[in-house]
């Protein structure tokens, strides 16, 4: 039976990798990754010499067929993404579902580890036993409707945001949260987790917006936004 590993990797700090992930990545025949240069940094750090093959969201269908062929030939593969857990707002969902469909005898094995979602929730202080995760919000169509839904949600809501849209997101949160009771609802903005400029801001959307307005140098890097109830 072939094995296909889905391996979580660090979201910034290269030491946040599990012993098991290092063992699996060292032992497999091939590692499928997004950006080979990003994965090379991790492999170098742990002296892993396994060959890599780029497999990303834009990969052609022929690449998928090639990967299925390798599994059929008995190769053991691992899938990683640039950061965190593959398939969570990252490529790999189609590949995993095709393996399940076309090669059902393949053992698909999770090697769990970091995810920005879990890391941000764990330090937010917001209810986390029951939450809604929206990944990246759409850029245009449906975006404001989603903010309306977030404002009326009875659950902590979490989404990923880019530095280009974070200020717009804070503005939208301010507008929609202010329009609905209870007033003074808190959000948490987690930035650059596990990295040198890691920072977590907690407050109302208005306070967050004013903080980042005053500190434009901090409107960069990677963000997770969490909205309290
Ligand atoms: N699969 C990844 C995971 O499990 O976290 C998420 C990949 S998604 C393409 C990248 C987004 O995750 C970033 O735009 C940001 O919103 C969030 N993210 C990733 N690393 C982060 C970090 N170190 N700090 C804060 N957010 C991060």
mmCIF file with all atom_site columns, N, CA and C and ligand atoms in Angstrom, residues 11-12 34 81 83-90 114-117 136 159-162 190-195 222-224, ligand 1:
data_model
loop_
_atom_site.group_PDB
_atom_site.id
_atom_site.type_symbol
_atom_site.label_atom_id
_atom_site.label_alt_id
_atom_site.label_comp_id
_atom_site.label_asym_id
_atom_site.label_entity_id
_atom_site.label_seq_id
_atom_site.pdbx_PDB_ins_code
_atom_site.Cartn_x
_atom_site.Cartn_y
_atom_site.Cartn_z
_atom_site.occupancy
_atom_site.B_iso_or_equiv
_atom_site.pdbx_formal_charge
_atom_site.auth_seq_id
_atom_site.auth_comp_id
_atom_site.auth_asym_id
_atom_site.auth_atom_id
_atom_site.pdbx_PDB_model_num
ATOM   1   N N   . UNK A 1 11  ? 5.354   28.241 10.479 1.00 0.00 ? 11  UNK A N   1
ATOM   2   C CA  . UNK A 1 11  ? 4.734   29.446 9.904  1.00 0.00 ? 11  UNK A CA  1
ATOM   3   C C   . UNK A 1 11  ? 5.683   30.639 10.021 1.00 0.00 ? 11  UNK A C   1
ATOM   4   N N   . UNK A 1 12  ? 6.923   30.396 10.309 1.00 0.00 ? 12  UNK A N   1
ATOM   5   C CA  . UNK A 1 12  ? 7.891   31.491 10.426 1.00 0.00 ? 12  UNK A CA  1
ATOM   6   C C   . UNK A 1 12  ? 9.164   30.986 11.071 1.00 0.00 ? 12  UNK A C   1
ATOM   7   N N   . UNK A 1 34  ? 5.192   24.064 -2.639 1.00 0.00 ? 34  UNK A N   1
ATOM   8   C CA  . UNK A 1 34  ? 4.725   25.201 -3.430 1.00 0.00 ? 34  UNK A CA  1
ATOM   9   C C   . UNK A 1 34  ? 5.933   25.868 -4.084 1.00 0.00 ? 34  UNK A C   1
ATOM   10  N N   . UNK A 1 81  ? 3.350   22.837 2.269  1.00 0.00 ? 81  UNK A N   1
ATOM   11  C CA  . UNK A 1 81  ? 3.097   24.133 1.638  1.00 0.00 ? 81  UNK A CA  1
ATOM   12  C C   . UNK A 1 81  ? 4.196   25.082 2.093  1.00 0.00 ? 81  UNK A C   1
ATOM   13  N N   . UNK A 1 83  ? 4.047   27.376 4.201  1.00 0.00 ? 83  UNK A N   1
ATOM   14  C CA  . UNK A 1 83  ? 3.989   27.579 5.654  1.00 0.00 ? 83  UNK A CA  1
ATOM   15  C C   . UNK A 1 83  ? 2.738   26.940 6.219  1.00 0.00 ? 83  UNK A C   1
ATOM   16  N N   . UNK A 1 84  ? 2.860   26.354 7.387  1.00 0.00 ? 84  UNK A N   1
ATOM   17  C CA  . UNK A 1 84  ? 1.690   25.829 8.085  1.00 0.00 ? 84  UNK A CA  1
ATOM   18  C C   . UNK A 1 84  ? 1.194   24.509 7.533  1.00 0.00 ? 84  UNK A C   1
ATOM   19  N N   . UNK A 1 85  ? -0.092  24.307 7.662  1.00 0.00 ? 85  UNK A N   1
ATOM   20  C CA  . UNK A 1 85  ? -0.689  23.028 7.286  1.00 0.00 ? 85  UNK A CA  1
ATOM   21  C C   . UNK A 1 85  ? -1.194  23.070 5.851  1.00 0.00 ? 85  UNK A C   1
ATOM   22  N N   . UNK A 1 86  ? -0.711  22.149 5.008  1.00 0.00 ? 86  UNK A N   1
ATOM   23  C CA  . UNK A 1 86  ? -1.178  22.132 3.614  1.00 0.00 ? 86  UNK A CA  1
ATOM   24  C C   . UNK A 1 86  ? -2.704  22.017 3.567  1.00 0.00 ? 86  UNK A C   1
ATOM   25  N N   . UNK A 1 87  ? -3.269  22.530 2.525  1.00 0.00 ? 87  UNK A N   1
ATOM   26  C CA  . UNK A 1 87  ? -4.724  22.533 2.210  1.00 0.00 ? 87  UNK A CA  1
ATOM   27  C C   . UNK A 1 87  ? -5.537  23.548 3.029  1.00 0.00 ? 87  UNK A C   1
ATOM   28  N N   . UNK A 1 88  ? -4.995  24.071 4.121  1.00 0.00 ? 88  UNK A N   1
ATOM   29  C CA  . UNK A 1 88  ? -5.733  25.102 4.868  1.00 0.00 ? 88  UNK A CA  1
ATOM   30  C C   . UNK A 1 88  ? -5.408  26.438 4.211  1.00 0.00 ? 88  UNK A C   1
ATOM   31  N N   . UNK A 1 89  ? -6.332  26.928 3.380  1.00 0.00 ? 89  UNK A N   1
ATOM   32  C CA  . UNK A 1 89  ? -6.079  28.119 2.540  1.00 0.00 ? 89  UNK A CA  1
ATOM   33  C C   . UNK A 1 89  ? -4.793  27.938 1.739  1.00 0.00 ? 89  UNK A C   1
ATOM   34  N N   . UNK A 1 90  ? -4.516  26.749 1.349  1.00 0.00 ? 90  UNK A N   1
ATOM   35  C CA  . UNK A 1 90  ? -3.296  26.384 0.615  1.00 0.00 ? 90  UNK A CA  1
ATOM   36  C C   . UNK A 1 90  ? -3.614  25.289 -0.395 1.00 0.00 ? 90  UNK A C   1
ATOM   37  N N   . UNK A 1 114 ? 2.209   23.150 12.903 1.00 0.00 ? 114 UNK A N   1
ATOM   38  C CA  . UNK A 1 114 ? 1.736   24.522 12.961 1.00 0.00 ? 114 UNK A CA  1
ATOM   39  C C   . UNK A 1 114 ? 0.647   24.873 11.943 1.00 0.00 ? 114 UNK A C   1
ATOM   40  N N   . UNK A 1 115 ? -0.191  25.807 12.350 1.00 0.00 ? 115 UNK A N   1
ATOM   41  C CA  . UNK A 1 115 ? -1.117  26.479 11.457 1.00 0.00 ? 115 UNK A CA  1
ATOM   42  C C   . UNK A 1 115 ? -1.349  27.862 12.050 1.00 0.00 ? 115 UNK A C   1
ATOM   43  N N   . UNK A 1 116 ? -1.343  28.890 11.202 1.00 0.00 ? 116 UNK A N   1
ATOM   44  C CA  . UNK A 1 116 ? -1.536  30.257 11.702 1.00 0.00 ? 116 UNK A CA  1
ATOM   45  C C   . UNK A 1 116 ? -2.891  30.379 12.398 1.00 0.00 ? 116 UNK A C   1
ATOM   46  N N   . UNK A 1 117 ? -3.871  29.665 11.900 1.00 0.00 ? 117 UNK A N   1
ATOM   47  C CA  . UNK A 1 117 ? -5.212  29.679 12.488 1.00 0.00 ? 117 UNK A CA  1
ATOM   48  C C   . UNK A 1 117 ? -5.169  29.245 13.959 1.00 0.00 ? 117 UNK A C   1
ATOM   49  N N   . UNK A 1 136 ? -9.212  33.270 3.479  1.00 0.00 ? 136 UNK A N   1
ATOM   50  C CA  . UNK A 1 136 ? -9.108  34.617 2.905  1.00 0.00 ? 136 UNK A CA  1
ATOM   51  C C   . UNK A 1 136 ? -10.495 35.061 2.463  1.00 0.00 ? 136 UNK A C   1
ATOM   52  N N   . UNK A 1 159 ? -10.213 35.061 10.229 1.00 0.00 ? 159 UNK A N   1
ATOM   53  C CA  . UNK A 1 159 ? -9.875  35.052 8.793  1.00 0.00 ? 159 UNK A CA  1
ATOM   54  C C   . UNK A 1 159 ? -8.439  35.478 8.571  1.00 0.00 ? 159 UNK A C   1
ATOM   55  N N   . UNK A 1 160 ? -7.913  35.104 7.414  1.00 0.00 ? 160 UNK A N   1
ATOM   56  C CA  . UNK A 1 160 ? -6.564  35.488 7.007  1.00 0.00 ? 160 UNK A CA  1
ATOM   57  C C   . UNK A 1 160 ? -6.658  36.776 6.193  1.00 0.00 ? 160 UNK A C   1
ATOM   58  N N   . UNK A 1 161 ? -5.662  37.648 6.368  1.00 0.00 ? 161 UNK A N   1
ATOM   59  C CA  . UNK A 1 161 ? -5.689  38.889 5.584  1.00 0.00 ? 161 UNK A CA  1
ATOM   60  C C   . UNK A 1 161 ? -4.286  39.271 5.139  1.00 0.00 ? 161 UNK A C   1
ATOM   61  N N   . UNK A 1 162 ? -4.229  39.929 3.983  1.00 0.00 ? 162 UNK A N   1
ATOM   62  C CA  . UNK A 1 162 ? -2.930  40.363 3.463  1.00 0.00 ? 162 UNK A CA  1
ATOM   63  C C   . UNK A 1 162 ? -2.653  41.788 3.943  1.00 0.00 ? 162 UNK A C   1
ATOM   64  N N   . UNK A 1 190 ? -3.404  39.393 14.854 1.00 0.00 ? 190 UNK A N   1
ATOM   65  C CA  . UNK A 1 190 ? -2.142  38.688 15.129 1.00 0.00 ? 190 UNK A CA  1
ATOM   66  C C   . UNK A 1 190 ? -1.267  38.792 13.888 1.00 0.00 ? 190 UNK A C   1
ATOM   67  N N   . UNK A 1 191 ? -0.089  39.352 14.080 1.00 0.00 ? 191 UNK A N   1
ATOM   68  C CA  . UNK A 1 191 ? 0.785   39.653 12.941 1.00 0.00 ? 191 UNK A CA  1
ATOM   69  C C   . UNK A 1 191 ? 2.133   38.950 13.080 1.00 0.00 ? 191 UNK A C   1
ATOM   70  N N   . UNK A 1 192 ? 2.612   38.376 12.002 1.00 0.00 ? 192 UNK A N   1
ATOM   71  C CA  . UNK A 1 192 ? 3.967   37.810 11.966 1.00 0.00 ? 192 UNK A CA  1
ATOM   72  C C   . UNK A 1 192 ? 4.241   36.823 13.114 1.00 0.00 ? 192 UNK A C   1
ATOM   73  N N   . UNK A 1 193 ? 3.274   35.962 13.380 1.00 0.00 ? 193 UNK A N   1
ATOM   74  C CA  . UNK A 1 193 ? 3.416   35.003 14.482 1.00 0.00 ? 193 UNK A CA  1
ATOM   75  C C   . UNK A 1 193 ? 4.671   34.156 14.325 1.00 0.00 ? 193 UNK A C   1
ATOM   76  N N   . UNK A 1 194 ? 5.352   33.968 15.405 1.00 0.00 ? 194 UNK A N   1
ATOM   77  C CA  . UNK A 1 194 ? 6.591   33.163 15.539 1.00 0.00 ? 194 UNK A CA  1
ATOM   78  C C   . UNK A 1 194 ? 7.797   33.813 14.865 1.00 0.00 ? 194 UNK A C   1
ATOM   79  N N   . UNK A 1 195 ? 7.608   35.025 14.302 1.00 0.00 ? 195 UNK A N   1
ATOM   80  C CA  . UNK A 1 195 ? 8.727   35.680 13.597 1.00 0.00 ? 195 UNK A CA  1
ATOM   81  C C   . UNK A 1 195 ? 9.292   36.826 14.440 1.00 0.00 ? 195 UNK A C   1
ATOM   82  N N   . UNK A 1 222 ? 2.319   39.141 7.672  1.00 0.00 ? 222 UNK A N   1
ATOM   83  C CA  . UNK A 1 222 ? 1.167   38.250 7.554  1.00 0.00 ? 222 UNK A CA  1
ATOM   84  C C   . UNK A 1 222 ? 0.238   38.442 8.742  1.00 0.00 ? 222 UNK A C   1
ATOM   85  N N   . UNK A 1 223 ? -1.066  38.453 8.459  1.00 0.00 ? 223 UNK A N   1
ATOM   86  C CA  . UNK A 1 223 ? -2.055  38.768 9.496  1.00 0.00 ? 223 UNK A CA  1
ATOM   87  C C   . UNK A 1 223 ? -3.129  37.691 9.634  1.00 0.00 ? 223 UNK A C   1
ATOM   88  N N   . UNK A 1 224 ? -3.501  37.448 10.882 1.00 0.00 ? 224 UNK A N   1
ATOM   89  C CA  . UNK A 1 224 ? -4.729  36.701 11.154 1.00 0.00 ? 224 UNK A CA  1
ATOM   90  C C   . UNK A 1 224 ? -5.614  37.658 11.968 1.00 0.00 ? 224 UNK A C   1
HETATM 91  N N1  . LIG B 2 .   ? -1.718  26.797 5.432  1.00 0.00 ? 1   LIG B N1  1
HETATM 92  C C1  . LIG B 2 .   ? -1.329  27.931 6.246  1.00 0.00 ? 1   LIG B C1  1
HETATM 93  C C2  . LIG B 2 .   ? -1.662  27.643 7.699  1.00 0.00 ? 1   LIG B C2  1
HETATM 94  O O1  . LIG B 2 .   ? -1.938  26.498 8.037  1.00 0.00 ? 1   LIG B O1  1
HETATM 95  O O2  . LIG B 2 .   ? -1.575  28.572 8.500  1.00 0.00 ? 1   LIG B O2  1
HETATM 96  C C3  . LIG B 2 .   ? -1.981  29.221 5.737  1.00 0.00 ? 1   LIG B C3  1
HETATM 97  C C4  . LIG B 2 .   ? -1.520  29.575 4.369  1.00 0.00 ? 1   LIG B C4  1
HETATM 98  S S1  . LIG B 2 .   ? -2.224  31.013 3.715  1.00 0.00 ? 1   LIG B S1  1
HETATM 99  C C5  . LIG B 2 .   ? -1.682  30.934 2.039  1.00 0.00 ? 1   LIG B C5  1
HETATM 100 C C6  . LIG B 2 .   ? -1.172  32.280 4.293  1.00 0.00 ? 1   LIG B C6  1
HETATM 101 C C7  . LIG B 2 .   ? -1.901  33.204 5.289  1.00 0.00 ? 1   LIG B C7  1
HETATM 102 O O3  . LIG B 2 .   ? -1.858  32.618 6.581  1.00 0.00 ? 1   LIG B O3  1
HETATM 103 C C8  . LIG B 2 .   ? -1.210  34.549 5.441  1.00 0.00 ? 1   LIG B C8  1
HETATM 104 O O4  . LIG B 2 .   ? -1.641  35.475 4.465  1.00 0.00 ? 1   LIG B O4  1
HETATM 105 C C9  . LIG B 2 .   ? -1.673  34.966 6.814  1.00 0.00 ? 1   LIG B C9  1
HETATM 106 O O5  . LIG B 2 .   ? -2.995  35.459 6.784  1.00 0.00 ? 1   LIG B O5  1
HETATM 107 C C10 . LIG B 2 .   ? -1.671  33.620 7.546  1.00 0.00 ? 1   LIG B C10 1
HETATM 108 N N2  . LIG B 2 .   ? -0.335  33.405 8.150  1.00 0.00 ? 1   LIG B N2  1
HETATM 109 C C11 . LIG B 2 .   ? 0.605   32.525 7.759  1.00 0.00 ? 1   LIG B C11 1
HETATM 110 N N3  . LIG B 2 .   ? 1.697   32.620 8.535  1.00 0.00 ? 1   LIG B N3  1
HETATM 111 C C12 . LIG B 2 .   ? 1.424   33.582 9.446  1.00 0.00 ? 1   LIG B C12 1
HETATM 112 C C13 . LIG B 2 .   ? 2.146   34.152 10.524 1.00 0.00 ? 1   LIG B C13 1
HETATM 113 N N4  . LIG B 2 .   ? 3.382   33.769 10.804 1.00 0.00 ? 1   LIG B N4  1
HETATM 114 N N5  . LIG B 2 .   ? 1.556   35.124 11.243 1.00 0.00 ? 1   LIG B N5  1
HETATM 115 C C14 . LIG B 2 .   ? 0.308   35.540 10.971 1.00 0.00 ? 1   LIG B C14 1
HETATM 116 N N6  . LIG B 2 .   ? -0.423  35.044 9.959  1.00 0.00 ? 1   LIG B N6  1
HETATM 117 C C15 . LIG B 2 .   ? 0.123   34.086 9.209  1.00 0.00 ? 1   LIG B C15 1
#
